[in-house]
XYZ file of C-alpha atoms in Angstrom:
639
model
C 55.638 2.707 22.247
C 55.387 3.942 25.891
C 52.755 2.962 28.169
C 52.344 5.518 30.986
C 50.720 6.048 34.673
C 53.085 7.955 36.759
C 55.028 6.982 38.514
C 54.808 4.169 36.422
C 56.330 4.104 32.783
C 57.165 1.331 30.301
C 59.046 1.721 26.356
C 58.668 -0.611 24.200
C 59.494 -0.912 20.612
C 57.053 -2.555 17.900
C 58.796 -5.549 17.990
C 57.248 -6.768 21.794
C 60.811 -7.904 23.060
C 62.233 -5.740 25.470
C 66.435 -5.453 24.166
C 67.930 -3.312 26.851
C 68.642 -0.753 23.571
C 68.158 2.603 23.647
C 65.303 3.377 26.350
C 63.737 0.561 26.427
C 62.465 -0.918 29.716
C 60.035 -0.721 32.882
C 60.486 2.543 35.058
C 59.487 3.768 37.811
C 59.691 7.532 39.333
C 62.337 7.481 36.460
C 64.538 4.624 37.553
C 64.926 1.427 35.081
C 63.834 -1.791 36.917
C 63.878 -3.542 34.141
C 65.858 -3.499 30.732
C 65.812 -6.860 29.122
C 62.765 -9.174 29.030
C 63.120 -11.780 25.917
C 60.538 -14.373 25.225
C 61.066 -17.539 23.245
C 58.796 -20.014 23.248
C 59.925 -23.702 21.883
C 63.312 -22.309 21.287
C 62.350 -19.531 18.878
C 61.545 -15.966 19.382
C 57.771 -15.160 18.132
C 57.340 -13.095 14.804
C 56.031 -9.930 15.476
C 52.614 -9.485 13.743
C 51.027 -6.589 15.584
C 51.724 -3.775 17.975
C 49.588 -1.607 19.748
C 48.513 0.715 22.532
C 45.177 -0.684 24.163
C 44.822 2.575 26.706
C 47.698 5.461 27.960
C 48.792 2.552 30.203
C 48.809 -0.127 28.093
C 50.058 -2.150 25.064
C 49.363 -5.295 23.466
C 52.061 -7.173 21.081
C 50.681 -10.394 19.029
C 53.532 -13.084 17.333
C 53.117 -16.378 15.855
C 55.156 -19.117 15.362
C 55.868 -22.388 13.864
C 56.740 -25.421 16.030
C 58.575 -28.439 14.559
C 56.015 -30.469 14.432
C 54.334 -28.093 11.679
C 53.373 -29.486 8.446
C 53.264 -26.708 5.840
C 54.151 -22.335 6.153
C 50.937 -21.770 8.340
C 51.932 -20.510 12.149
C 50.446 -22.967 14.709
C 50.892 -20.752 18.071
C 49.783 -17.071 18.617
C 51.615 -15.468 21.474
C 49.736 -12.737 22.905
C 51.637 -10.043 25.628
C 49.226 -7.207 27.196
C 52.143 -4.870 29.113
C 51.326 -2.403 31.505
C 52.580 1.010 32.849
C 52.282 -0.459 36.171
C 55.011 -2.986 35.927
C 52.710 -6.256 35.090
C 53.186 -8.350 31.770
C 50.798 -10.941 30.653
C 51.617 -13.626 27.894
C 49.301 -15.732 26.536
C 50.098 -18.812 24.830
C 47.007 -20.316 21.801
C 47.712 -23.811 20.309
C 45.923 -23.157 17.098
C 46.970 -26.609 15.580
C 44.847 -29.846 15.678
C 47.516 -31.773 18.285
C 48.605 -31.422 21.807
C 52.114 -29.324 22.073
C 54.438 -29.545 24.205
C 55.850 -25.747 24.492
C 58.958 -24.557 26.609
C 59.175 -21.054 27.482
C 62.257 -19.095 28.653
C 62.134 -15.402 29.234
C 65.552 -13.790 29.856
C 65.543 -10.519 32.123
C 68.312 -8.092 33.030
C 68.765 -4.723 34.242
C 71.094 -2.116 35.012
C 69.042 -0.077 37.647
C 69.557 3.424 35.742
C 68.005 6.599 36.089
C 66.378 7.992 32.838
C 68.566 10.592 32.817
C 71.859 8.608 32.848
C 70.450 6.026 30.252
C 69.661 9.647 27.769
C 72.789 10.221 28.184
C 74.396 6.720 26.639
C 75.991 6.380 29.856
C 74.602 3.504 31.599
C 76.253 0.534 32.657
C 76.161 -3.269 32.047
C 73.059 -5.106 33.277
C 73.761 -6.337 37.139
C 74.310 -9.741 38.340
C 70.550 -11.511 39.645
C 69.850 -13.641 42.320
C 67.196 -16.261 42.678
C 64.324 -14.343 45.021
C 61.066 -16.380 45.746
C 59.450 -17.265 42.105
C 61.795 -15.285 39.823
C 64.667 -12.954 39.956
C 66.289 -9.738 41.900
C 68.756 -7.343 41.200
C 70.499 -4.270 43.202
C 72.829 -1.757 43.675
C 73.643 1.397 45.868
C 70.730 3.474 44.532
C 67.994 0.625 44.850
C 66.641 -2.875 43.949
C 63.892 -4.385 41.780
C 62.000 -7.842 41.630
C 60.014 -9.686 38.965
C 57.624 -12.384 40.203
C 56.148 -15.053 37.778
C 52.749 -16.774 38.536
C 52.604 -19.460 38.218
C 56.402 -19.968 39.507
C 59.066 -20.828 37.064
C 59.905 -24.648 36.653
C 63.784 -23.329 36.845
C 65.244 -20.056 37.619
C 68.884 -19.729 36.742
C 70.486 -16.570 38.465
C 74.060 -16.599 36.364
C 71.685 -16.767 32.672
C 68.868 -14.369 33.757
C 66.740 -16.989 33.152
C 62.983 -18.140 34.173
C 61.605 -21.226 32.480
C 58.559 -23.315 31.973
C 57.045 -26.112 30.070
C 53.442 -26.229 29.388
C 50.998 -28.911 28.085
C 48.848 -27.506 25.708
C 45.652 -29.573 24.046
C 44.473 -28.334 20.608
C 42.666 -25.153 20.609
C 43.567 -24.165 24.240
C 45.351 -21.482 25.589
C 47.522 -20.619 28.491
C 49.666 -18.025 30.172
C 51.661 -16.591 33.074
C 52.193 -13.021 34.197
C 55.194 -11.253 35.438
C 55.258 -8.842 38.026
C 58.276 -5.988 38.368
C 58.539 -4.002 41.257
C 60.867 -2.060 43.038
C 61.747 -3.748 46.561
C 59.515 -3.365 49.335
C 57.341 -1.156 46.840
C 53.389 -2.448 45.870
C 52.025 -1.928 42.356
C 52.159 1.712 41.121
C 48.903 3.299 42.305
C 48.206 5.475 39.488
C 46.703 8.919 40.369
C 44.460 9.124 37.231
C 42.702 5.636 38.251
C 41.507 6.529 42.000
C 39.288 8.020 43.616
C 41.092 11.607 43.644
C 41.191 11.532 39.851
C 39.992 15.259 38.900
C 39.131 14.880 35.338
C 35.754 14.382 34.214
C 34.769 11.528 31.391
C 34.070 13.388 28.651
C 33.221 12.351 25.392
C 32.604 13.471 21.970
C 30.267 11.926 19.433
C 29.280 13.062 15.927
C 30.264 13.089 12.644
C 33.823 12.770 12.892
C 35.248 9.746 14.569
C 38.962 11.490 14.713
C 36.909 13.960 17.435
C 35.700 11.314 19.423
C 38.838 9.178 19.267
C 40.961 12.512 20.008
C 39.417 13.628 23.395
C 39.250 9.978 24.504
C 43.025 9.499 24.157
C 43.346 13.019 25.383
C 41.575 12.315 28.616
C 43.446 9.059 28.783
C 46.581 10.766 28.919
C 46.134 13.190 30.893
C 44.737 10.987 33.959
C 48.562 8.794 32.552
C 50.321 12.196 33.583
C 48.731 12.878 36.808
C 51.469 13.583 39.896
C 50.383 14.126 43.663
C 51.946 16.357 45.755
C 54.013 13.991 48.002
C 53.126 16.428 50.912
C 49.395 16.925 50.225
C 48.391 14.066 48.651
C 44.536 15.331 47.536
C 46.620 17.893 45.366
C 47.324 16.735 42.226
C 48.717 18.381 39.115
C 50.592 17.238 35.369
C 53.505 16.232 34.588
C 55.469 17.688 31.363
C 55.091 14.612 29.468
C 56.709 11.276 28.675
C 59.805 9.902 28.655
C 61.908 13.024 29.146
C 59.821 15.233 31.210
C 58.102 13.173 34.117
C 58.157 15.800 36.819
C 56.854 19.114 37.396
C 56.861 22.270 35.037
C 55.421 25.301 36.317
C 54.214 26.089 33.468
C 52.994 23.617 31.159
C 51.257 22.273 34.371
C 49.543 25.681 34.837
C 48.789 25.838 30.900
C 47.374 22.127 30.693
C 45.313 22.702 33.761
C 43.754 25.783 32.128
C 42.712 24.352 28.332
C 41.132 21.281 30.723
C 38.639 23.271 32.661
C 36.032 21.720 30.552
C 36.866 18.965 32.588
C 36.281 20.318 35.732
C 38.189 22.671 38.134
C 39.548 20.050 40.472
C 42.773 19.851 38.439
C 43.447 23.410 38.420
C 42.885 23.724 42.265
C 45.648 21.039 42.910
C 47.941 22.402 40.560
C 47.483 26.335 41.759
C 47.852 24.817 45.775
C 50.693 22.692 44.446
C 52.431 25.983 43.098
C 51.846 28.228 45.705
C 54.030 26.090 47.951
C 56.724 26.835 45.876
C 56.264 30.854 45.113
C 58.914 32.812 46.570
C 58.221 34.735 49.672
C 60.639 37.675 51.251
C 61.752 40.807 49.806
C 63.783 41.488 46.816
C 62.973 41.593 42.793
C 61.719 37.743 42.542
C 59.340 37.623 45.447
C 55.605 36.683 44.361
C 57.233 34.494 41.782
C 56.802 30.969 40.783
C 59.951 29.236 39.651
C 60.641 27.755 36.654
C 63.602 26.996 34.318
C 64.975 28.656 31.650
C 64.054 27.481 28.230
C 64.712 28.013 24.683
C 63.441 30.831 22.358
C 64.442 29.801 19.044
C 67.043 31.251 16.870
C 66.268 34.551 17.199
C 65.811 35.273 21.372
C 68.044 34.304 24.100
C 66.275 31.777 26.846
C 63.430 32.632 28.338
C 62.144 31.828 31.844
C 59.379 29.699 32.222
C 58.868 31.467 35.840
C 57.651 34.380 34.560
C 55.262 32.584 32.297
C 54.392 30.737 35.261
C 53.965 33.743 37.562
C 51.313 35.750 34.902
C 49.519 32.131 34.303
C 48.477 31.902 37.948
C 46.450 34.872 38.580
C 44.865 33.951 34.935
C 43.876 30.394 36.007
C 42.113 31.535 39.183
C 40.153 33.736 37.246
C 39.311 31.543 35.052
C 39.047 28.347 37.263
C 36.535 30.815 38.865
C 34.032 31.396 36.041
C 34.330 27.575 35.111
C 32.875 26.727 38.720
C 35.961 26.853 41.090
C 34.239 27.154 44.658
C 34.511 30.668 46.606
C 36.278 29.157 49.504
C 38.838 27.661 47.269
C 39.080 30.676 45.571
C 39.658 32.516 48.994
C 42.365 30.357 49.528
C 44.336 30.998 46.624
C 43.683 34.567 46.661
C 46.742 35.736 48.612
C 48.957 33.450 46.497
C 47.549 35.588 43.496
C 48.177 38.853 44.385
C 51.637 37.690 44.982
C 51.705 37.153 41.770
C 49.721 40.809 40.279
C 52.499 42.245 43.237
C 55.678 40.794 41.238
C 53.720 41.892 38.221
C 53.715 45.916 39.398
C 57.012 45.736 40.485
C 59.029 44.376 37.011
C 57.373 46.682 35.175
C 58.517 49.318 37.985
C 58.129 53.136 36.422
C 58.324 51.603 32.558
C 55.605 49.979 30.307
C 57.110 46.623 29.803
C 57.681 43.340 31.736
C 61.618 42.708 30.333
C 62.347 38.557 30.220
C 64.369 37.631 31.646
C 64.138 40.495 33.914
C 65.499 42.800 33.981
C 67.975 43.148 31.156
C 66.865 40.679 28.877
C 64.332 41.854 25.766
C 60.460 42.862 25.655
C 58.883 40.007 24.743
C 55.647 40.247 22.301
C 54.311 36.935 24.274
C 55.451 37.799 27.852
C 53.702 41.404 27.372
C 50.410 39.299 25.603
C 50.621 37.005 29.303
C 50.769 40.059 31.493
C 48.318 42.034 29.930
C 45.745 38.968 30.573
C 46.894 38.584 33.898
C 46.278 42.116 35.144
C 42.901 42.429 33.695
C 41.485 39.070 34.908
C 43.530 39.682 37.629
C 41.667 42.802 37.891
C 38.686 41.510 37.457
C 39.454 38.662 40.591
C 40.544 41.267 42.945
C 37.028 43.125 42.471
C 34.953 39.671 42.608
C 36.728 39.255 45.851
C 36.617 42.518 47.579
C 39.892 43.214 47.269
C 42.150 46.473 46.597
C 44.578 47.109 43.775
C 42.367 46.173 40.474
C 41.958 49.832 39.137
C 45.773 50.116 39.407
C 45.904 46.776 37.037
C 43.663 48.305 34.555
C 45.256 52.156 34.704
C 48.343 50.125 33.490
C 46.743 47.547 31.120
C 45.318 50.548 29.005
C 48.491 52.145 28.771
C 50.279 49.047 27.943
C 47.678 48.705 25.155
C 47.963 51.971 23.949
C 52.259 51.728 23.938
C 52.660 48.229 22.542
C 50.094 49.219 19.707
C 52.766 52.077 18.807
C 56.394 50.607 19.472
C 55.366 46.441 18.586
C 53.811 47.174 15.173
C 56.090 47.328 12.144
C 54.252 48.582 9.187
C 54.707 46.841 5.480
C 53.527 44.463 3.039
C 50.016 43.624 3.389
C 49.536 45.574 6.865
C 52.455 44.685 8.545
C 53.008 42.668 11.496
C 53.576 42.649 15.092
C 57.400 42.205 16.178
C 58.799 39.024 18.204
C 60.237 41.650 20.598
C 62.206 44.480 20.992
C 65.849 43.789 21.880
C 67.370 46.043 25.223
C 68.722 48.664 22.939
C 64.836 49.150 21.730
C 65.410 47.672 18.072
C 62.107 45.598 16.670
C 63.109 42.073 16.088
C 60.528 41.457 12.933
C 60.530 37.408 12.346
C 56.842 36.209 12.619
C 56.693 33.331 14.929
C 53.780 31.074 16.768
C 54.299 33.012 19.764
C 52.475 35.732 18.675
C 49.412 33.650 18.722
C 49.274 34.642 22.375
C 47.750 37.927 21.248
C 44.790 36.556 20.429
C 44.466 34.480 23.996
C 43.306 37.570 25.764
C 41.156 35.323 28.502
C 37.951 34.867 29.768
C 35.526 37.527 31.756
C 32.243 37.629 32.856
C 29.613 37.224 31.393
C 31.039 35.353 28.588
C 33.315 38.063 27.230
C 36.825 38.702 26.963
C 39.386 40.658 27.361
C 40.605 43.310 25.094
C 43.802 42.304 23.374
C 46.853 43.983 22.682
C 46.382 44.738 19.402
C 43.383 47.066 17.571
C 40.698 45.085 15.305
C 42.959 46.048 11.951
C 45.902 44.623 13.770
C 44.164 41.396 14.950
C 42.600 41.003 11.206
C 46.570 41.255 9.841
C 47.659 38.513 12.295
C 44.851 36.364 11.291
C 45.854 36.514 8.051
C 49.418 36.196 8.558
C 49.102 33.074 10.421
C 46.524 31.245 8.539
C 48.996 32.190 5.479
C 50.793 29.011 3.718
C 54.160 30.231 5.956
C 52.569 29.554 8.969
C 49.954 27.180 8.424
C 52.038 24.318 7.590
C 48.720 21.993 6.431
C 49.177 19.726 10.124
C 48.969 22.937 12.729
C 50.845 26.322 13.171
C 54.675 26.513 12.783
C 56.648 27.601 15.670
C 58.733 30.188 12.871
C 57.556 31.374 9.316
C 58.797 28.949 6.371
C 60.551 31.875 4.754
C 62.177 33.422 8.452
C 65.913 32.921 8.493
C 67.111 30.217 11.054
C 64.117 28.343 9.786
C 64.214 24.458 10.699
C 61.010 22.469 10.098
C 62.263 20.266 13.059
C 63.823 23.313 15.514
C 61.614 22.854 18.527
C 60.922 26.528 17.997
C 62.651 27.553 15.285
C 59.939 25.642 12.754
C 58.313 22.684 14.116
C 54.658 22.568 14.710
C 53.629 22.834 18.440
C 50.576 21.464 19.636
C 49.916 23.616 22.228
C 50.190 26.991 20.192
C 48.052 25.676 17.669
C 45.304 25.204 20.162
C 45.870 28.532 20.954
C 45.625 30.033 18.024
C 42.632 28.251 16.743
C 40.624 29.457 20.035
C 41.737 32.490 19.597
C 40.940 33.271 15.951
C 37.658 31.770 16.415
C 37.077 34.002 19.470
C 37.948 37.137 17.190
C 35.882 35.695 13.964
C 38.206 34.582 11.995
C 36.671 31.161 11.487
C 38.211 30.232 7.757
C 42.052 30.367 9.572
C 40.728 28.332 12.578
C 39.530 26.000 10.867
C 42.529 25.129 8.501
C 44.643 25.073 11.501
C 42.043 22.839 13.721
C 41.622 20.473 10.611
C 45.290 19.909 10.143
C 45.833 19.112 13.618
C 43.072 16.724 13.559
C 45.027 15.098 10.596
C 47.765 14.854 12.183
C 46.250 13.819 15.050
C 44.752 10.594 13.113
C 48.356 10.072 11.953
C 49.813 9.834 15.437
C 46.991 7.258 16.467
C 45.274 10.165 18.586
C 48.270 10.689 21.146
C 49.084 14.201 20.088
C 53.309 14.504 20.359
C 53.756 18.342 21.869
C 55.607 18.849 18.583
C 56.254 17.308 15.124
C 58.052 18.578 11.896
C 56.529 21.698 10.386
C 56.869 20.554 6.741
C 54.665 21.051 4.271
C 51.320 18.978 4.121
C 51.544 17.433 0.810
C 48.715 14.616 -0.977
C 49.401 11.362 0.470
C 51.868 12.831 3.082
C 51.857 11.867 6.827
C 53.613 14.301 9.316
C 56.938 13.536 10.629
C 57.663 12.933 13.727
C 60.068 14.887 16.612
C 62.812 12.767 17.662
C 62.870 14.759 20.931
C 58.992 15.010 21.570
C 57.148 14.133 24.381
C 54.630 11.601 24.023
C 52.145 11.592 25.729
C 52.873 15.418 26.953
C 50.123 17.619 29.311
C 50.125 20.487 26.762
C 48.951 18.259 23.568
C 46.607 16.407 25.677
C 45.099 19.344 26.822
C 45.073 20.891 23.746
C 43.039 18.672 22.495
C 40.701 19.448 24.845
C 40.480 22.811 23.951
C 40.528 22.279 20.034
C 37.023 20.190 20.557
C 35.224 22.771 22.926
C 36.476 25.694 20.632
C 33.987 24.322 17.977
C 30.899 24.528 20.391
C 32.712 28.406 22.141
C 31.317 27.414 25.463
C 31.722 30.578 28.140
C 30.897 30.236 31.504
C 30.123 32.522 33.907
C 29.134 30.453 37.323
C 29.418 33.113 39.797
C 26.564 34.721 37.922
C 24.841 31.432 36.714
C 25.299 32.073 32.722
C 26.608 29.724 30.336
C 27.274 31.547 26.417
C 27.941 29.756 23.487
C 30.030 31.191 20.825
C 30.067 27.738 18.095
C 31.827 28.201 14.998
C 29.439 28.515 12.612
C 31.420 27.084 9.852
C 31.168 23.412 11.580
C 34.073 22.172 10.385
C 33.811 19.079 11.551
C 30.160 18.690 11.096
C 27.804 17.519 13.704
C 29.459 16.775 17.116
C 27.820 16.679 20.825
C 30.415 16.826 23.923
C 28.891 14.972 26.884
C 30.573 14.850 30.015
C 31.862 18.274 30.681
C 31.649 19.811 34.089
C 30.244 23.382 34.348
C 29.815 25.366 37.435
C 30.381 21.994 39.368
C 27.535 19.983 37.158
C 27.760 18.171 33.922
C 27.451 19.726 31.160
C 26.823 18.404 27.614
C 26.438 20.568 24.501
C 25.405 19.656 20.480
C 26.750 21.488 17.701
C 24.558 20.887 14.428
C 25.847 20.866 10.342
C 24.598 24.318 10.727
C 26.724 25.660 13.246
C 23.752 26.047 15.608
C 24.542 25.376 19.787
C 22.162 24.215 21.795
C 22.659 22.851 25.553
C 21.844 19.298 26.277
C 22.345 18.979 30.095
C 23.756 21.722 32.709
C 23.300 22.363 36.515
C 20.376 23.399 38.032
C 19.954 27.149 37.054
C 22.719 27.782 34.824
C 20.875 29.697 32.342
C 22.073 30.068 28.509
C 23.505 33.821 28.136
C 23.050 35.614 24.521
């Protein structure tokens, strides 16, 4: 169970006691203040009876007990602890017999001071020695030093145990508590970016007739305001983290990707996270400049690693654009423009005299999905450049069209039921066929004016062929898309992209085949993510199992996953305002709706959403009908 507000982060396990095992303990900016926190009350540890998460930052763990003075099976105190990301642990103590008890309470703490990475590893070391600091305990070490503080202060605090005790006097039917405080030394309480004033997410909310929607984009919201970072050197700038526990820093490009399926939330998140970026794009001459870094990460069983930079580097110019048309101010805009054509400049320049962006360039092979990102980037980049008075977008297009014209030739391999596109084309020029999520990227072709999009790599036959091929039983796996077809070789329902369903793809996919009318495939994929979704208690992992949906079946979890994680949150996000299609246009003051007529999900309204700097709210009927509830002044509804 983790509770998270960066920098703040707490695991749990079901059973409320924190052990020391595994990964359990209170963190913060990834170091372990505290491992070990075990309660007893009147000599016994409580019986877990219930565990769960209250909010993104919080959980709440309920035990009962029996005291010796207990006449027959029937528990006579309830011990309540709320824990929070922050650090703070409340526990409650209820008397529910008909006497007075008298009820000692010893909590045990230790910790080794570890860095999440180190602890991963199975290589930290034995908990520290304590020392008796002001009303409870402190450790340290070389790399740092932590504090908890009890109110009210402990009748005895024994340094050598790790011990904090109290007794309290408790009348029938009366309750009690005390709270512990951990903090780093010299450090307040974790100030949580999500719950101040420079949170940039919007309070949406979904109501209807499905409560898994409305439960979904609360938790979503929730845990995406958990994963919020600022920029330690421009504080107003914030931007997501990868997820939780693993991942609590910045990734180029699941930051960029996140920040782009929550622009129904408003544009202030993608502004911090596109200001945040272009701080780190690299400047100078030579083959990377106009890039934004990013690690290398893995393809699957098929591809070598990819680089998340050049994902990165095409998302940028793509976010702008589409920040833009969501309500992104013109001088903000300005401001990120030369970052941008950085960006469209790096672009030209891999692809050099040839057709192709190679990844890892320049030797490694043509991705279908890196060709599918820089397609989108030069025409909205395109597009940008032209809104902006600026040079260079006819060049983008000239290229685009011949990149659609090649890829339709040399990436489709004919067969079977119409054939396929291919994963990529290895450096030699040989197809490699197996049919993967990643091609869902050919239907995210992004967002122009006037509520259309772009053209997309493939022709309509082509697109109708995908469509099929990944609403198909080998690809829909009954709880979202699978990363590689059941029947590919190197298939592994749990490879994290060899087989296992990603959240973030999914989404992808179902706005994508909805945006090219293919409603029935959406909607099995949106419908089995929702399931899922219910399963996981609304916290979407970014990835789970990809076996089969079965009667009865419940899908299984990723030992690896991140949960929470920016992609899944956002994703769901972008699941729930794919059923009402919204596409804005606020430069020219149009708002179109494109709802899938189908309404899978039946009735829903989304309330909340920001458009062209306003709220927006939009209802979806049984029907499949749109029809817009609340917008800015002026927005008027496009056809």
């Amino acid at each position: 169970m983790i509770c998270v507000a960066l920098p703040g982060l707490v695991i749990s396990s079901e059973q409320g006691q924190l052990t020391g095992q595994g990964l359990e303990g209170v963190y913060r900016a990834g170091r372990r203040l505290l491992s070990r926190c075990r309660l007893r009350v009147a000599g016994r540890e409580p019986l877990p009876s219930q565990a769960r998460t209250t909010g993104a930052d919080q959980a709440r763990f309920v035990g009962t007990l029996r005291t010796p003075s207990a006449s027959g099976p029937d528990p006579d105190v309830m011990v309540e602890r709320s824990r929070h990301a922050d650090g703070t642990e409340r526990i409650t103590l209820h008397n529910w017999s008909p006497r007075p008890l008298r009820l000692p309470v010893e909590v045990a703490l230790g910790t080794d001071l570890a860095d999440l990475g180190t602890i991963a590893s199975g290589n930290a070391g034995p908990d520290l020695p304590a020392s008796v600091h002001d009303s409870g305990l402190r450790w340290s070490c070389a790399d740092g030093s932590a504090t908890v503080t009890a109110v009210p202060p402990p009748t005895d605090a024994l340094a050598s145990a790790g011990l904090l005790r109290w007794v309290f006097q408790l009348p029938p039917g009366a309750s009690t508590g005390l709270e512990l405080r951990v903090r780093s030394d010299g450090a307040g309480p974790v100030r949580a970016v999500g719950r101040g004033a420079t949170n940039p997410l919007a309070s949406a909310q979904a109501a209807g007739d499905s409560p898994g929607a409305t439960a979904l984009l609360r938790t979503s919201i929730e845990d995406l305001r958990a994963l919020l970072l600022r920029d330690p050197a421009h504080p107003t700038d914030t931007h997501l983290a990868a997820g939780a526990p693993w991942r609590c820093g910045l990734a180029p490009a699941e930051a960029l990707a996140a920040a782009r399926m929550a622009l129904p939330l408003g544009t202030r998140l993608a502004a911090g996270t596109l200001r945040t970026l272009a701080r780190t794009q690299l400047l100078g001459a030579g083959p990377r400049s106009g890039m934004i870094p990013g690690p290398r990460r893995d393809a699957g069983p098929h591809l070598p690693p990819g680089c998340t930079g050049t994902e990165a580097t095409l998302l940028f110019p793509v976010l702008l654009a589409e920040a833009r048309r969501w309500g992104l101010g013109d001088q903000e805009t300005e401001e990120l423009l030369p970052a941008a054509e950085r960006c469209l400049t790096w672009l030209r320049t891999a692809v050099g005299d040839g057709t192709y962006v190679h990844e890892p360039h320049p030797a490694g092979p043509v991705r279908c999905e890196t060709q599918a990102h820089a397609h989108r980037a030069a025409l909205l980049g395109a597009d940008l450049l032209d809104a902006c008075g600026r040079p260079g977008g006819d060049g983008l297009r000239q290229w685009a069209r011949h990149l659609r014209a090649q890829f339709r030739q040399d990436f489709w391999i004919d067969g079977p039921g119409g054939g396929r596109p291919a994963a990529a084309r290895t450096p030699d020029g040989r197809p490699a066929p197996h049919l993967g999520a990643a091609a869902a990227h050919l239907l995210d072709t992004g967002l122009l004016g006037g509520g259309a999009h772009a053209p997309g790599l493939l022709d309509a036959a082509q697109t109708g062929h995908l469509a099929r091929l990944l609403g198909s039983p080998a690809m829909d796996s009954g709880w979202g898309l699978r990363g590689l077809a059941a029947k590919e070789a190197g298939h592994n329902p749990f490879g994290h992209r060899a087989g296992a369903v990603r959240v973030q793809e999914t989404a992808v996919a179902v706005a994508g085949l909805a945006a090219a009318g293919y409603e029935k495939e959406a909607c099995s994929l949106l419908r089995g993510v929702l399931a899922a979704a219910d399963a996981f208690g609304h916290r979407l992992p970014e990835m789970y199992a990809g076996v089969q949906r079965t009667a009865g079946s419940a899908p299984l979890p990723h030992p690896a996953a991140c949960r929470p994680a920016a992609t899944a949150a956002a994703a769901g996000v972008l699941l729930l305002t794919t059923l009402a299609g919204i596409r804005p246009d606020a430069p020219a003051g149009t708002v179109t709706l494109h709802p899938l007529r189908s309404a899978p999900l039946g009735e829903i309204g989304l309330t909340g959403l920001r458009v062209a700097g306003a709220p927006f709210s939009v209802r979806v009927s049984r029907l499949g009908l749109a029809m817009v509830e609340e917008a800015a002044d002026g927005l008027q509804l496009g056809v």
